[in-house]
């Protein structure tokens, strides 16, 4: 498959209702927030995990669409499998650069997330090098400050006989955001796709499909109701692009409707896009 020939940026807008979109291990898994502003935060790692999970479901059994970052086996084992597939020798001292390059190309060809996001594969006895991926995603941030609510829940089953002696039920807790609208921005580099991973037009279409559907097969009681609301894509007519990314992101405006002080639904917002694009850039509203 031929690598993409156009640079892209994208803005995705999504919301959460009565859920925890991304728990913070440093704060007892409460929703991530900026402590200074109270804006909600979702990490790039969290969002890429959802994209990987969708691709794994959507392309299960399809060659060249494996997922490297998943908990089925150790990464080093997968690197050694690449050496086996390429007929390369294992555990060589002073690893041959050509062998590493061949193994890296194998990983790019066979693993969608390596072609897309890149990977550090330089560990273990059979290193496959380091790949800088053409698709990069920022942290998502809420449009307005979010209110984190700690909710008491009743647990009907106890874990030990000793705890059963004090009663059949006990109180637990879960942290939620009653409502929050989030925006995330990302980048797709045609130069890195051509020089590094071979990220193709088919891979790109799969990326848009995965972003649009990333919450649809990732439901859980903890995350509540999460919905992808909008996906705006900026397409440049060449490899290097025609305008700075931040200028394009500023074309998407999100404002509270008149009279709304504390948004509690998507209907409390107005989203608009300035279609006056720089020369050589097209705005595509995919959702």
CSV table of C-alpha atoms in Angstrom, one decimal:
chain,number,residue,atom,x,y,z
A,1,UNK,CA,0.0,0.0,0.0
A,2,UNK,CA,1.2,3.5,-0.9
A,3,UNK,CA,1.8,6.0,1.9
A,4,UNK,CA,-0.4,9.1,2.2
A,5,UNK,CA,0.6,12.2,0.3
A,6,UNK,CA,-1.3,14.9,2.2
A,7,UNK,CA,-0.7,16.4,5.7
A,8,UNK,CA,-3.8,16.5,8.0
A,9,UNK,CA,-4.8,17.9,11.3
A,10,UNK,CA,-8.1,17.1,13.1
A,11,UNK,CA,-10.3,18.2,15.9
A,12,UNK,CA,-12.6,15.8,17.7
A,13,UNK,CA,-15.3,16.9,20.1
A,14,UNK,CA,-16.9,14.5,22.5
A,15,UNK,CA,-18.7,14.5,25.8
A,16,UNK,CA,-19.2,12.4,29.0
A,17,UNK,CA,-22.3,12.2,31.1
A,18,UNK,CA,-22.3,10.8,34.6
A,19,UNK,CA,-19.0,9.0,34.1
A,20,UNK,CA,-15.2,9.0,34.6
A,21,UNK,CA,-13.6,9.4,31.2
A,22,UNK,CA,-10.0,8.9,32.4
A,23,UNK,CA,-9.1,8.0,36.0
A,24,UNK,CA,-6.0,9.5,37.6
A,25,UNK,CA,-3.8,6.9,39.4
A,26,UNK,CA,-2.3,9.8,41.4
A,27,UNK,CA,-5.7,10.8,42.7
A,28,UNK,CA,-7.3,7.5,43.7
A,29,UNK,CA,-8.6,7.1,40.1
A,30,UNK,CA,-10.8,10.2,40.2
A,31,UNK,CA,-11.3,12.0,36.9
A,32,UNK,CA,-8.3,13.8,35.7
A,33,UNK,CA,-8.5,17.6,36.2
A,34,UNK,CA,-6.1,20.5,35.9
A,35,UNK,CA,-5.7,21.5,39.6
A,36,UNK,CA,-5.3,25.1,38.8
A,37,UNK,CA,-8.3,25.6,36.5
A,38,UNK,CA,-10.5,22.6,37.1
A,39,UNK,CA,-10.6,21.8,33.4
A,40,UNK,CA,-11.0,18.1,32.7
A,41,UNK,CA,-8.1,16.2,31.1
A,42,UNK,CA,-7.9,13.0,29.1
A,43,UNK,CA,-4.5,11.7,28.2
A,44,UNK,CA,-3.4,10.8,24.7
A,45,UNK,CA,-2.6,7.3,25.9
A,46,UNK,CA,-6.2,6.8,27.0
A,47,UNK,CA,-7.5,7.9,23.6
A,48,UNK,CA,-5.0,5.9,21.6
A,49,UNK,CA,-6.0,2.8,23.7
A,50,UNK,CA,-9.6,3.2,22.5
A,51,UNK,CA,-8.5,3.5,18.9
A,52,UNK,CA,-6.4,0.4,19.2
A,53,UNK,CA,-9.3,-1.5,20.8
A,54,UNK,CA,-11.6,-0.5,18.0
A,55,UNK,CA,-9.1,-1.6,15.3
A,56,UNK,CA,-8.5,-4.9,17.1
A,57,UNK,CA,-12.3,-5.6,17.0
A,58,UNK,CA,-12.9,-4.2,13.5
A,59,UNK,CA,-9.9,-5.9,11.8
A,60,UNK,CA,-9.7,-9.1,13.8
A,61,UNK,CA,-8.0,-11.8,11.8
A,62,UNK,CA,-7.0,-9.4,9.0
A,63,UNK,CA,-3.3,-9.6,8.0
A,64,UNK,CA,-1.2,-6.4,8.7
A,65,UNK,CA,-3.7,-5.1,11.2
A,66,UNK,CA,-2.3,-6.6,14.4
A,67,UNK,CA,-2.0,-4.4,17.5
A,68,UNK,CA,1.4,-4.3,19.3
A,69,UNK,CA,0.4,-2.6,22.5
A,70,UNK,CA,-2.0,-5.0,24.2
A,71,UNK,CA,-1.6,-7.3,27.2
A,72,UNK,CA,-1.5,-10.7,25.4
A,73,UNK,CA,2.2,-11.3,25.6
A,74,UNK,CA,5.4,-9.3,26.4
A,75,UNK,CA,6.7,-6.9,23.8
A,76,UNK,CA,10.1,-8.6,23.6
A,77,UNK,CA,8.4,-11.8,22.7
A,78,UNK,CA,6.8,-10.0,19.8
A,79,UNK,CA,10.1,-8.6,18.7
A,80,UNK,CA,11.6,-12.1,18.7
A,81,UNK,CA,8.7,-13.3,16.6
A,82,UNK,CA,9.6,-10.6,14.0
A,83,UNK,CA,13.1,-12.0,13.9
A,84,UNK,CA,11.7,-15.5,13.3
A,85,UNK,CA,9.4,-14.2,10.5
A,86,UNK,CA,12.3,-12.4,8.8
A,87,UNK,CA,14.7,-15.4,9.3
A,88,UNK,CA,17.1,-13.3,11.4
A,89,UNK,CA,19.5,-14.6,14.1
A,90,UNK,CA,18.6,-14.1,17.8
A,91,UNK,CA,20.6,-12.6,20.6
A,92,UNK,CA,23.5,-11.4,18.5
A,93,UNK,CA,26.1,-9.1,20.2
A,94,UNK,CA,26.5,-5.9,18.4
A,95,UNK,CA,23.2,-6.2,16.6
A,96,UNK,CA,23.5,-5.8,12.8
A,97,UNK,CA,21.9,-2.5,11.7
A,98,UNK,CA,20.4,-4.1,8.6
A,99,UNK,CA,18.8,-6.8,10.7
A,100,UNK,CA,17.2,-4.2,13.0
A,101,UNK,CA,16.0,-2.2,9.9
A,102,UNK,CA,14.4,-5.4,8.4
A,103,UNK,CA,12.7,-6.2,11.7
A,104,UNK,CA,11.5,-2.7,12.1
A,105,UNK,CA,10.0,-2.8,8.6
A,106,UNK,CA,8.3,-6.0,9.5
A,107,UNK,CA,6.7,-4.5,12.6
A,108,UNK,CA,5.5,-1.5,10.6
A,109,UNK,CA,3.9,-3.7,7.9
A,110,UNK,CA,2.2,-6.1,10.3
A,111,UNK,CA,1.1,-3.8,13.2
A,112,UNK,CA,-1.4,-1.1,12.6
A,113,UNK,CA,-0.6,0.9,15.8
A,114,UNK,CA,3.2,0.9,14.9
A,115,UNK,CA,2.4,2.3,11.5
A,116,UNK,CA,0.1,4.8,13.0
A,117,UNK,CA,1.5,6.0,16.4
A,118,UNK,CA,5.1,4.6,16.2
A,119,UNK,CA,6.7,2.6,19.0
A,120,UNK,CA,9.9,2.1,21.0
A,121,UNK,CA,11.0,-1.4,20.1
A,122,UNK,CA,14.7,-1.3,21.1
A,123,UNK,CA,14.4,-3.5,24.2
A,124,UNK,CA,15.3,-7.2,24.7
A,125,UNK,CA,17.7,-9.4,22.8
A,126,UNK,CA,16.0,-8.9,19.4
A,127,UNK,CA,15.5,-5.1,19.1
A,128,UNK,CA,13.4,-3.7,16.2
A,129,UNK,CA,14.5,-0.1,16.6
A,130,UNK,CA,12.4,3.0,17.2
A,131,UNK,CA,9.6,4.3,15.0
A,132,UNK,CA,8.2,7.8,15.2
A,133,UNK,CA,4.6,7.6,14.1
A,134,UNK,CA,2.9,9.9,11.7
A,135,UNK,CA,-0.2,10.3,13.9
A,136,UNK,CA,0.1,12.3,17.1
A,137,UNK,CA,-2.7,13.2,19.5
A,138,UNK,CA,-2.7,15.9,22.2
A,139,UNK,CA,-4.3,15.6,25.6
A,140,UNK,CA,-8.0,16.2,25.4
A,141,UNK,CA,-9.3,19.1,27.6
A,142,UNK,CA,-12.8,20.0,28.6
A,143,UNK,CA,-14.3,23.2,27.1
A,144,UNK,CA,-15.4,24.4,30.6
A,145,UNK,CA,-14.3,23.5,34.1
A,146,UNK,CA,-15.8,20.2,35.3
A,147,UNK,CA,-17.3,19.3,38.6
A,148,UNK,CA,-16.1,16.0,40.0
A,149,UNK,CA,-18.8,14.4,42.2
A,150,UNK,CA,-18.0,11.6,44.6
A,151,UNK,CA,-21.0,9.3,44.8
A,152,UNK,CA,-21.7,6.7,47.5
A,153,UNK,CA,-22.9,3.3,46.3
A,154,UNK,CA,-24.1,0.2,48.1
A,155,UNK,CA,-22.2,-3.0,47.7
A,156,UNK,CA,-24.3,-6.1,48.2
A,157,UNK,CA,-21.6,-8.7,48.3
A,158,UNK,CA,-18.7,-8.8,50.7
A,159,UNK,CA,-15.3,-10.5,50.0
A,160,UNK,CA,-14.6,-12.3,53.3
A,161,UNK,CA,-16.5,-14.1,56.1
A,162,UNK,CA,-15.0,-11.7,58.6
A,163,UNK,CA,-16.5,-8.7,56.8
A,164,UNK,CA,-19.9,-10.6,56.5
A,165,UNK,CA,-20.1,-10.6,60.3
A,166,UNK,CA,-20.7,-6.8,60.4
A,167,UNK,CA,-23.5,-6.9,57.8
A,168,UNK,CA,-24.5,-8.1,54.4
A,169,UNK,CA,-23.8,-4.7,52.7
A,170,UNK,CA,-21.2,-2.0,52.7
A,171,UNK,CA,-20.7,1.4,51.2
A,172,UNK,CA,-18.4,2.0,48.3
A,173,UNK,CA,-17.6,5.1,46.3
A,174,UNK,CA,-17.3,6.1,42.6
A,175,UNK,CA,-16.2,9.4,41.2
A,176,UNK,CA,-18.1,10.9,38.2
A,177,UNK,CA,-18.3,14.0,36.1
A,178,UNK,CA,-22.1,14.9,35.7
A,179,UNK,CA,-21.4,16.5,32.4
A,180,UNK,CA,-18.3,17.6,30.4
A,181,UNK,CA,-17.6,18.5,26.8
A,182,UNK,CA,-14.1,17.7,25.6
A,183,UNK,CA,-12.0,18.7,22.6
A,184,UNK,CA,-8.9,16.9,21.4
A,185,UNK,CA,-6.6,17.9,18.5
A,186,UNK,CA,-4.3,15.7,16.4
A,187,UNK,CA,-1.8,15.7,13.6
A,188,UNK,CA,-1.1,13.4,10.6
A,189,UNK,CA,2.4,13.8,9.0
A,190,UNK,CA,2.7,12.6,5.4
A,191,UNK,CA,6.4,13.0,5.6
A,192,UNK,CA,6.7,10.6,8.5
A,193,UNK,CA,4.3,8.2,6.8
A,194,UNK,CA,6.4,8.1,3.6
A,195,UNK,CA,9.9,8.1,5.2
A,196,UNK,CA,9.1,5.9,8.3
A,197,UNK,CA,6.1,3.7,8.5
A,198,UNK,CA,4.2,3.5,5.2
A,199,UNK,CA,0.9,4.7,6.8
A,200,UNK,CA,-1.5,4.5,3.9
A,201,UNK,CA,-4.8,6.0,2.7
A,202,UNK,CA,-6.5,2.8,3.9
A,203,UNK,CA,-4.9,3.2,7.3
A,204,UNK,CA,-6.1,6.9,7.3
A,205,UNK,CA,-9.7,5.9,6.6
A,206,UNK,CA,-9.5,3.4,9.3
A,207,UNK,CA,-8.2,6.0,11.7
A,208,UNK,CA,-11.2,8.3,11.0
A,209,UNK,CA,-13.6,5.3,11.5
A,210,UNK,CA,-11.9,4.4,14.8
A,211,UNK,CA,-12.1,7.9,16.1
A,212,UNK,CA,-15.8,8.3,15.2
A,213,UNK,CA,-16.6,4.9,16.9
A,214,UNK,CA,-14.0,4.8,19.7
A,215,UNK,CA,-16.6,4.9,22.5
A,216,UNK,CA,-19.2,2.6,20.9
A,217,UNK,CA,-17.6,-0.6,21.8
A,218,UNK,CA,-15.8,0.6,25.0
A,219,UNK,CA,-18.8,1.0,27.3
A,220,UNK,CA,-18.4,0.5,31.0
A,221,UNK,CA,-20.4,1.6,34.1
A,222,UNK,CA,-17.4,3.6,35.3
A,223,UNK,CA,-17.1,5.7,32.1
A,224,UNK,CA,-20.8,6.5,31.9
A,225,UNK,CA,-22.3,7.8,28.6
A,226,UNK,CA,-19.5,9.0,26.2
A,227,UNK,CA,-20.4,10.2,22.7
A,228,UNK,CA,-18.3,11.4,19.8
A,229,UNK,CA,-20.1,14.6,18.7
A,230,UNK,CA,-17.9,16.1,15.9
A,231,UNK,CA,-14.9,15.3,13.9
A,232,UNK,CA,-13.3,18.1,11.8
A,233,UNK,CA,-10.4,17.2,9.4
A,234,UNK,CA,-8.1,19.7,7.8
A,235,UNK,CA,-6.6,18.4,4.6
A,236,UNK,CA,-3.6,20.0,3.0
A,237,UNK,CA,-2.8,19.6,-0.7
A,238,UNK,CA,0.8,18.6,-0.2
A,239,UNK,CA,3.2,16.7,2.1
A,240,UNK,CA,4.4,19.7,4.3
A,241,UNK,CA,1.1,21.6,4.6
A,242,UNK,CA,-0.1,25.1,3.7
A,243,UNK,CA,-0.9,26.6,7.1
A,244,UNK,CA,0.2,26.4,10.8
A,245,UNK,CA,-1.8,23.8,12.7
A,246,UNK,CA,-2.8,26.1,15.5
A,247,UNK,CA,-4.4,28.6,13.0
A,248,UNK,CA,-6.5,25.8,11.7
A,249,UNK,CA,-7.6,24.6,15.1
A,250,UNK,CA,-8.8,28.2,15.9
A,251,UNK,CA,-11.3,27.9,13.0
A,252,UNK,CA,-13.5,25.6,15.3
A,253,UNK,CA,-15.4,27.6,17.9
A,254,UNK,CA,-17.3,26.2,20.8
A,255,UNK,CA,-19.5,28.5,22.9
A,256,UNK,CA,-22.2,28.2,25.5
A,257,UNK,CA,-25.6,29.2,24.3
A,258,UNK,CA,-27.0,32.4,25.6
A,259,UNK,CA,-28.3,32.2,29.1
A,260,UNK,CA,-26.4,28.9,29.9
A,261,UNK,CA,-24.0,29.2,32.9
A,262,UNK,CA,-23.4,25.6,33.9
A,263,UNK,CA,-23.7,23.3,30.8
A,264,UNK,CA,-25.4,19.9,31.5
A,265,UNK,CA,-25.9,18.6,28.0
A,266,UNK,CA,-24.5,18.9,24.5
A,267,UNK,CA,-27.5,21.1,23.6
A,268,UNK,CA,-26.2,23.8,25.9
A,269,UNK,CA,-23.4,24.5,23.4
A,270,UNK,CA,-23.1,25.9,19.9
A,271,UNK,CA,-20.3,24.7,17.7
A,272,UNK,CA,-19.3,26.5,14.5
A,273,UNK,CA,-16.6,26.2,11.9
A,274,UNK,CA,-15.1,29.0,9.9
A,275,UNK,CA,-15.0,27.7,6.3
A,276,UNK,CA,-12.7,30.4,5.1
A,277,UNK,CA,-9.7,28.2,4.8
A,278,UNK,CA,-6.1,29.2,3.8
A,279,UNK,CA,-5.2,28.4,0.2
A,280,UNK,CA,-4.5,24.7,-0.3
A,281,UNK,CA,-6.4,23.5,2.8
A,282,UNK,CA,-9.8,21.9,2.8
A,283,UNK,CA,-12.1,21.5,5.9
A,284,UNK,CA,-13.9,18.2,6.0
A,285,UNK,CA,-16.7,17.7,8.5
A,286,UNK,CA,-16.8,13.9,9.0
A,287,UNK,CA,-19.3,13.9,11.9
